């Protein structure tokens, strides 16, 4: 029996905010590499997730949800997502099957029609639909664009992910293993720590606060017991937001810190102690200098 050729390549995951791209990335990688939340515009940077099997290496690129930007940050996010399309072999376009296809989705599809790369439609959140509803949704999607493949999945329930990998194999060329087997992501631990803190802020806050928050790691030192001491700054845009994040008697900040510490310990397998504080940087989402400082650099596209 002849051995199956080893295939490898880069796969971008794009779609509107909140359709489940990061949930999918984590599910397929089998490990948390991107933060997730029920608030739109959670992901702000490109995040790589590598899946290595005997037959292939799939380098997935999770991207920020594409939306109409209201700030420089939003522009950075949407540009990051669209520019990711240039360097990949195949594109996964994700739709949320529990919502009607809308103008935001159509805007992205218009873009995808012009990139001359295979576009696979990933229909996510099928756990929320009956068979009839799913059939109807796929029928509707087919009339919008000519997709290379259509694959229904539930990222949350890990449904049909193996089928997606099998199909994707055929869209990747014969190629080398780019990354060693154990490497699942491209971001340093510092980034992952900051993102996990931001995730907990998103989970515990509402309305405009999730969008107004940035998190930076100011310093990391090791104490005599080998535990990492991590100084974390949570940045907001207004003093009133600072008050909400700190909460009554500091309760909110404490909850965010505790949840983040536990998750960092679990995800990175490192014991950490977090020292968090909140600072106000007025209108940072519109100021290039602050965007650079907080990890949203244009050269990172
Ligand atoms: N029911 C259901 N919910 C899902 C599924 N996949 C994701 N979700 C939920 O959808 C919400 C958004 O998930 P994310 O993975 O953060 O979405 P995203 O597309 O990365 O969003 P942005 O980063 O904002 O672009 C979360 O509340 C998830 O739990 C799914 O298969 N089924
Ligand atoms: Mg995301």
Tab-separated table of C-alpha atoms and ligand atoms in Angstrom, residues 22 35 42-43 62-63, ligand 2:
chain	number	residue	atom	x	y	z
A	22	UNK	CA	-12.119	31.283	17.875
A	35	UNK	CA	-9.965	33.767	23.810
A	42	UNK	CA	-13.455	39.571	20.910
A	43	UNK	CA	-10.445	38.661	18.748
A	62	UNK	CA	-8.000	32.874	13.390
A	63	UNK	CA	-8.797	36.482	12.549
B	2	LIG	MG1	-12.647	35.392	17.861
